[in-house]
Short mmCIF file of C-alpha atoms and ligand atoms in Angstrom, two decimals:
data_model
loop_
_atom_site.label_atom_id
_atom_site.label_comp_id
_atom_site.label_asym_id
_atom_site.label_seq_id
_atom_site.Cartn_x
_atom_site.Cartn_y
_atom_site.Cartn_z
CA UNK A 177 -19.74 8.00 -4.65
CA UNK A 178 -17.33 9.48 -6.94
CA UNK A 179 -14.68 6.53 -7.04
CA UNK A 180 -15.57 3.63 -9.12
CA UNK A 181 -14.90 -0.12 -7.93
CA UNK A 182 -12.96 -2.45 -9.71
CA UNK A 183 -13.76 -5.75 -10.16
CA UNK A 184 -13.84 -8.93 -12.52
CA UNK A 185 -15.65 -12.09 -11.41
CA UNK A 186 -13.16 -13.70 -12.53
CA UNK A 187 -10.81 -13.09 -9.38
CA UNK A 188 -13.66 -15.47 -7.29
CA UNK A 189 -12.14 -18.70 -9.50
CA UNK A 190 -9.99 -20.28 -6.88
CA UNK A 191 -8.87 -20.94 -3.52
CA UNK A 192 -12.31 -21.60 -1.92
CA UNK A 193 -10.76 -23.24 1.13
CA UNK A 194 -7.94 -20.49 1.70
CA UNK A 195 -8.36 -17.83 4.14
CA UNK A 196 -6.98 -15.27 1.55
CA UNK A 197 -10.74 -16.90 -0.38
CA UNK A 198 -13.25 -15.47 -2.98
CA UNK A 199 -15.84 -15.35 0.03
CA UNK A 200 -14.10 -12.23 1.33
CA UNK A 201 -14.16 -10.35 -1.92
CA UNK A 202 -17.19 -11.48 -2.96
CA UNK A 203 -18.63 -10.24 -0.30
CA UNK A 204 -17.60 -6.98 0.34
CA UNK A 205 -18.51 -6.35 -3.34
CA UNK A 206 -22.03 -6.96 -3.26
CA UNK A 207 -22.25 -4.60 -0.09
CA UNK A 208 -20.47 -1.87 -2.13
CA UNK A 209 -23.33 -2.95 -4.85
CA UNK A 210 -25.56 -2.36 -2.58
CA UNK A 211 -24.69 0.56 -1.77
CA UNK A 212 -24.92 1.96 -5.79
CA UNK A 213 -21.16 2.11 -5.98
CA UNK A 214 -20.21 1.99 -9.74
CA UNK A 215 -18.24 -0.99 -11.08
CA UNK A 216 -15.31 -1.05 -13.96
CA UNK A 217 -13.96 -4.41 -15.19
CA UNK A 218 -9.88 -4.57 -15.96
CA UNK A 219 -8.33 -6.46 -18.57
CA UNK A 220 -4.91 -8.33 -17.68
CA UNK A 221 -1.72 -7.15 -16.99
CA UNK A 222 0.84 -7.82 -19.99
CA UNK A 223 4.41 -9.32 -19.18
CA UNK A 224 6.06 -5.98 -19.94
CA UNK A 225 4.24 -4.10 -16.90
CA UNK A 226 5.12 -6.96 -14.85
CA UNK A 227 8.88 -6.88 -15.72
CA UNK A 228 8.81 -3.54 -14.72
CA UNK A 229 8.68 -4.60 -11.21
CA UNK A 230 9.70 -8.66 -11.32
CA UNK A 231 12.59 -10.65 -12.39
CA UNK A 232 12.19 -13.10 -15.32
CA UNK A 233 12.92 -16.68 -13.56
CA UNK A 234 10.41 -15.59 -11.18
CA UNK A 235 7.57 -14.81 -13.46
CA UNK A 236 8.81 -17.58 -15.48
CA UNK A 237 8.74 -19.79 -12.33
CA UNK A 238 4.75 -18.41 -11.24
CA UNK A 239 3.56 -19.02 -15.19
CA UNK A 240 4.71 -22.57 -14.84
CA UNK A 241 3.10 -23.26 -10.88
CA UNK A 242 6.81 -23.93 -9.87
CA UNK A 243 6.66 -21.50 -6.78
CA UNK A 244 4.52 -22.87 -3.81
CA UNK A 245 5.52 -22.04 0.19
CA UNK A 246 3.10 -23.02 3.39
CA UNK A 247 0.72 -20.22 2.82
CA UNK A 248 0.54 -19.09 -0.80
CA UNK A 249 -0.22 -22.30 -2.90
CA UNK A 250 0.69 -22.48 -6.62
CA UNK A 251 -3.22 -23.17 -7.36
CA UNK A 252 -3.94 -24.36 -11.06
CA UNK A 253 -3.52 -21.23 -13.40
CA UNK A 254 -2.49 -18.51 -10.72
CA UNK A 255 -0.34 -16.82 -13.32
CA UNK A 256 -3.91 -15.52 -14.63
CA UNK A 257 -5.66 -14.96 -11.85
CA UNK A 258 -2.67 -12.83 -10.75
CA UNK A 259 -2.02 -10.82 -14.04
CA UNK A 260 -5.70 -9.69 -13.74
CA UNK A 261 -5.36 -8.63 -10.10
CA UNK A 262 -2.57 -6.68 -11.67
CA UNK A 263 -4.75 -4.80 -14.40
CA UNK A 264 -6.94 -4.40 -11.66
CA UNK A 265 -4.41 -2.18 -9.81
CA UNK A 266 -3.42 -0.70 -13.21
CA UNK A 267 -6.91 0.51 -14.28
CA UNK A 268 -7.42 1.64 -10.68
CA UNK A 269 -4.62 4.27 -11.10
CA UNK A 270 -5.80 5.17 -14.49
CA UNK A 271 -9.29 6.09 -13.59
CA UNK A 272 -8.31 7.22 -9.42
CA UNK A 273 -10.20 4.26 -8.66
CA UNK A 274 -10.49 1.60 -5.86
CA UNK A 275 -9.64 -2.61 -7.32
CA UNK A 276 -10.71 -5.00 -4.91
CA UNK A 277 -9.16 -7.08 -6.91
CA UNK A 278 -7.38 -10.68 -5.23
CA UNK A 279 -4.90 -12.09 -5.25
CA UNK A 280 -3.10 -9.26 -3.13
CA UNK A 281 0.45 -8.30 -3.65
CA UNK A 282 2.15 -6.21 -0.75
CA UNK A 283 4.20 -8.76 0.45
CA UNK A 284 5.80 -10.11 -2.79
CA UNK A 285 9.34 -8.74 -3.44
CA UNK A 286 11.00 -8.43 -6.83
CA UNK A 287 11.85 -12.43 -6.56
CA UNK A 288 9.30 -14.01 -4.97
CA UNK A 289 9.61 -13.59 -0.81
CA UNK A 290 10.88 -10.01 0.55
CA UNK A 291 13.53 -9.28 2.79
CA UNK A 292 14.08 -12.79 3.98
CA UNK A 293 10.85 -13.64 5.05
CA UNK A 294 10.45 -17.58 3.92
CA UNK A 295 6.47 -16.84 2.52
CA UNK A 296 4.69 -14.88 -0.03
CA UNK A 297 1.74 -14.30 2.31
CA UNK A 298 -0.68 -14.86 -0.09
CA UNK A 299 0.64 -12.85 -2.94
CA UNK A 300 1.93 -13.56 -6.57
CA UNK A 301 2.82 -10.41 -8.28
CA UNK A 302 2.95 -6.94 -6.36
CA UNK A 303 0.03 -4.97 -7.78
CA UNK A 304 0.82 -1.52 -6.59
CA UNK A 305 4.37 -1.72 -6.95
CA UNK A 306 3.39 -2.43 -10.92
CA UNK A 307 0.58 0.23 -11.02
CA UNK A 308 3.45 2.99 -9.53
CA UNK A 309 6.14 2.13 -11.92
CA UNK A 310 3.44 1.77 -14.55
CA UNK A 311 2.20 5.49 -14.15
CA UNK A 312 6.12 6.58 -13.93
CA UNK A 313 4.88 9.09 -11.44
CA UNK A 314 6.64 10.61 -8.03
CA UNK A 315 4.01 9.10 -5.36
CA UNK A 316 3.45 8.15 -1.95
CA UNK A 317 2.42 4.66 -1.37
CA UNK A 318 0.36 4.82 2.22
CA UNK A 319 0.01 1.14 3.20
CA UNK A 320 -2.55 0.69 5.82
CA UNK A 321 -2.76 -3.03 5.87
CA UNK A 322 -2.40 -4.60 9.59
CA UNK A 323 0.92 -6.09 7.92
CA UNK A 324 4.02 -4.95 6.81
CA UNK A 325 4.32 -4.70 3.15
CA UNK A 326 7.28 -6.21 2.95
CA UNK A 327 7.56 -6.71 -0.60
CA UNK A 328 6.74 -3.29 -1.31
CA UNK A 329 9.54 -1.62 0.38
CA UNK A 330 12.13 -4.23 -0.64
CA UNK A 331 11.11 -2.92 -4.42
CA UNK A 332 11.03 0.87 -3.49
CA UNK A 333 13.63 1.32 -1.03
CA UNK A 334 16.51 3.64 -1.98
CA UNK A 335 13.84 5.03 -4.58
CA UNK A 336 13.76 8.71 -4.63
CA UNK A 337 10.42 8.77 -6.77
CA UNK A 338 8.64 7.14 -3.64
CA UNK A 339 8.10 7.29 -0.29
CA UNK A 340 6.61 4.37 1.68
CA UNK A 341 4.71 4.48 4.68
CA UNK A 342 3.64 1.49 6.60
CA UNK A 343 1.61 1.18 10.05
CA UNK A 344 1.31 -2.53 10.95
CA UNK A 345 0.74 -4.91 14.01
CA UNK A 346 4.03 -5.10 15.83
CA UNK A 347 5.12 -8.84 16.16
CA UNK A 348 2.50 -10.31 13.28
CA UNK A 349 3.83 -11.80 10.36
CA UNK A 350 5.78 -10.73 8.11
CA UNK A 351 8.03 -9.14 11.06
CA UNK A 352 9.70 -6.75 8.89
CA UNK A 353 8.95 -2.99 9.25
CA UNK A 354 10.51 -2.52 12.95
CA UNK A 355 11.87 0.71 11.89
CA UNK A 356 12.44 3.88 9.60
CA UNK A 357 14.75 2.61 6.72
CA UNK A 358 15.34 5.58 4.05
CA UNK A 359 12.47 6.21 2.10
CA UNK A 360 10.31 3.80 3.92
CA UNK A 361 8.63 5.20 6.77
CA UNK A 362 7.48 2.64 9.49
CA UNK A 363 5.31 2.16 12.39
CA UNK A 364 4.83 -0.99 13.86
CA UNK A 365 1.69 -0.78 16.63
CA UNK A 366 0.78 -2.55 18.92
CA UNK A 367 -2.38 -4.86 18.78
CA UNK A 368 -5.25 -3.15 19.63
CA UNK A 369 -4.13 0.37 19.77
CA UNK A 370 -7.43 1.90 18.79
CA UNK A 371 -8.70 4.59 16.47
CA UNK A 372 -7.69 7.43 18.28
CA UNK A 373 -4.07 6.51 18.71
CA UNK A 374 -4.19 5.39 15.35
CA UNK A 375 -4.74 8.00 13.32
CA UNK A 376 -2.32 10.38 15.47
CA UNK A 377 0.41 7.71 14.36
CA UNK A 378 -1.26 8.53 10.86
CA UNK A 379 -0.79 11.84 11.37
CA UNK A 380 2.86 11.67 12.89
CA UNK A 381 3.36 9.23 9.13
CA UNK A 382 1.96 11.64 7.15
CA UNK A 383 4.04 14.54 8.52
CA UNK A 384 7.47 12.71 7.91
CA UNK A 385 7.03 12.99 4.18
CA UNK A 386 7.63 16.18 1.83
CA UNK A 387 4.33 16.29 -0.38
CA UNK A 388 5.80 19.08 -2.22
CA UNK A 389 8.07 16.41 -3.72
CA UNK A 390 4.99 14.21 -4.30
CA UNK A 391 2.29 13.76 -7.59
CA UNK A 392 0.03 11.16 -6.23
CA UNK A 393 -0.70 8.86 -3.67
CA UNK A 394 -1.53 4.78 -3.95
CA UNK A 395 -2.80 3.55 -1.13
CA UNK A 396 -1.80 -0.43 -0.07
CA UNK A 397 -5.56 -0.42 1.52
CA UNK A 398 -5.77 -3.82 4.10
CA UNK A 399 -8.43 -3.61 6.10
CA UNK A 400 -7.34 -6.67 8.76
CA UNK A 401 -6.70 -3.85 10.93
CA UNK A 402 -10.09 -4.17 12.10
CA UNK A 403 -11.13 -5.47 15.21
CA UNK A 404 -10.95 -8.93 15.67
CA UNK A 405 -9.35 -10.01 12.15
CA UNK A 406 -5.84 -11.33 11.65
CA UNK A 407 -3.72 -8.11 12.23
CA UNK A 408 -6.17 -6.22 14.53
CA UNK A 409 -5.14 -2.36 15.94
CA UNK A 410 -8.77 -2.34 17.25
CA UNK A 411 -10.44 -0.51 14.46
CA UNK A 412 -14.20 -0.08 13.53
CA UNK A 413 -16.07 0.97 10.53
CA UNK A 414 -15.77 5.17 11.47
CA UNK A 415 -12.42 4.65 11.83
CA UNK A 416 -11.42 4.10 8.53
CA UNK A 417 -13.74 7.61 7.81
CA UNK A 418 -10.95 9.09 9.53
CA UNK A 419 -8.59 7.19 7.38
CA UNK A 420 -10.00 8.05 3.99
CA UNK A 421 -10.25 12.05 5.45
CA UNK A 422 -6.87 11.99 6.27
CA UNK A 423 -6.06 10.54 2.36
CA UNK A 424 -7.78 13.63 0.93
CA UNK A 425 -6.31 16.12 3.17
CA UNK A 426 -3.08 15.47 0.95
CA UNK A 427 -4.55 17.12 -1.77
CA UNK A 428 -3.20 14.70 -4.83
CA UNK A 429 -5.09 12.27 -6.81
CA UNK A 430 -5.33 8.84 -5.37
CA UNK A 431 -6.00 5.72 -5.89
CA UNK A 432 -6.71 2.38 -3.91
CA UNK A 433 -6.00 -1.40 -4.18
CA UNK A 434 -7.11 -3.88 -1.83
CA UNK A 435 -4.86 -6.03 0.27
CA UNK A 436 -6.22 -8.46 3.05
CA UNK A 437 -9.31 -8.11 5.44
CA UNK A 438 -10.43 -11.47 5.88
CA UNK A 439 -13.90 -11.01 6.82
CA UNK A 440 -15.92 -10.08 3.43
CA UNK A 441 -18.88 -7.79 4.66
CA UNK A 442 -16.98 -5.93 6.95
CA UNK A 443 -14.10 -5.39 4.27
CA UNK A 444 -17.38 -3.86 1.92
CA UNK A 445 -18.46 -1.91 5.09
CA UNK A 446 -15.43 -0.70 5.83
CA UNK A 447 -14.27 0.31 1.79
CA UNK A 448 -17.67 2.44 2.35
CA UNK A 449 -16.83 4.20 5.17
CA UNK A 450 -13.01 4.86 4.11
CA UNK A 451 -14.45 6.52 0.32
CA UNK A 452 -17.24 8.65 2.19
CA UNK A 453 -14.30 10.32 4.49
CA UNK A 454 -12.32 10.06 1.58
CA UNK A 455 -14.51 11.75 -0.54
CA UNK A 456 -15.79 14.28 2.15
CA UNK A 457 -13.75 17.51 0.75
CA UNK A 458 -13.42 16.43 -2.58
ZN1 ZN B 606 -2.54 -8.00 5.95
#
């Protein structure tokens, strides 16, 4: 247990009826407390970092609770509660570590919605996109949520300092991600694949990038792939083992941020069994 969790309370302060809810972090972090895993707390992002990656009006807009769509609210205060998820993602690059930090932040775009999709899908601010500009270095973002990160690639395509790879549901929201667009490397799957034919479209990913050209890797880690939650490809707890092992095998320092996974003690059970492969060979 060589990676260290982060985590602030303070991320379990709204949205108790939402699906994207504290429940489902709260959760999974007492199983990884259970488990001994070590915990670091972050300290807020700072407008600067977030400029990096946002326009003004639209951080202007989220500070003020004047952007709301169908399924990402503009709850009392988000502004904080998503500048922390931030430093969350920040510290997690710093230290190589893993934030389960909420809200997540794959699908927001440099303006609010990505590539013409008409919601946020639960996110405010894109954490990793922050933490790789942030750290300035050349790095593979591996993003293994059951959904397209849409906002993600809208921020980082054409950008020769990262490659993105995606495997997602096919025909799930956001419906982006059909295909191979530049830098951004996609596989959309069909429901229920299974861990075997999983990780050999993991494998098939991995291969299409140049690691030589590479310094780290951030990985976008959803774990609503798993069978039976919103963006299922029929995985189970050993499969994200495989997952994590795969991670290492690229020989770079990583580091982690949670996305969705709606169902909080498999989310901690999985996280567990994604670090132990991860950390098999390190
Ligand atoms: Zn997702």
């Amino acid at each position: 247990m060589k990676t260290r969790i982060v985590f602030s309370e303070k991320c379990l302060g709204y949205g108790t009826w939402h699906i994207e809810g504290p429940q489902r972090v709260k959760a999974a972090h007492d199983v990884l407390q259970a488990k001994g895993y070590k915990f670091e707390e972050p300290t807020p992002a700072n407008d600067e970092e977030i400029l990096a990656v946002h326009d003004a009006d639209y951080l202007f807009n989220v500070k003020k609770g004047l952007v709301e769509d169908s399924d990402t609210p503009a709850y009392q205060n988000i502004y904080e509660f998503a500048r922390l998820s931030v430093g969350g993602a920040l510290l997690a690059s710093k230290i190589n570590g893993f934030s389960i930090m909420r809200p997540p932040g794959h699908h927001v775009g440099r303006n609010g919605a990505a590539l013409g999709v008409y919601t946020r899908g639960f996110c405010y601010l894109n954490n990793i996109a922050i933490a790789v500009k942030e750290s300035g270095k050349r790095t593979v973002i591996l993003d293994i949520d059951g959904h397209h990160g849409n906002g993600t690639q809208e921020i980082f395509q054409g950008d020769e300092k990262v490659a993105y790879i995606s495997l997602h549901q096919s025909h799930n929201y956001p419906g982006t991600g059909n295909f191979t667009e530049e830098n951004c490397i996609n596989f959309a799957i069909p429901r229920d694949i299974g861990g075997k034919m999983y990780i050999e479209t993991l494998d098939k990913a991995l291969s299409m990038v140049n690691l030589a050209n590479f310094e780290t890797v951030a990985v976008s880690a959803g774990f609503d792939t798993h069978l039976g939650d919103l963006a299922t490809l029929g995985l189970v707890e050993k499969d994200y083992f495989e997952i994590g092992r795969r991670v290492s095998l690229l020989k770079k320092p990583a580091f982690f941020i949670l996305e969705g996974g709606y169902v909080g003690e498999k989310v901690g059970l999985d996280i567990d069994s994604f670090l132990k492969g991860y950390e098999e060979n390190l």
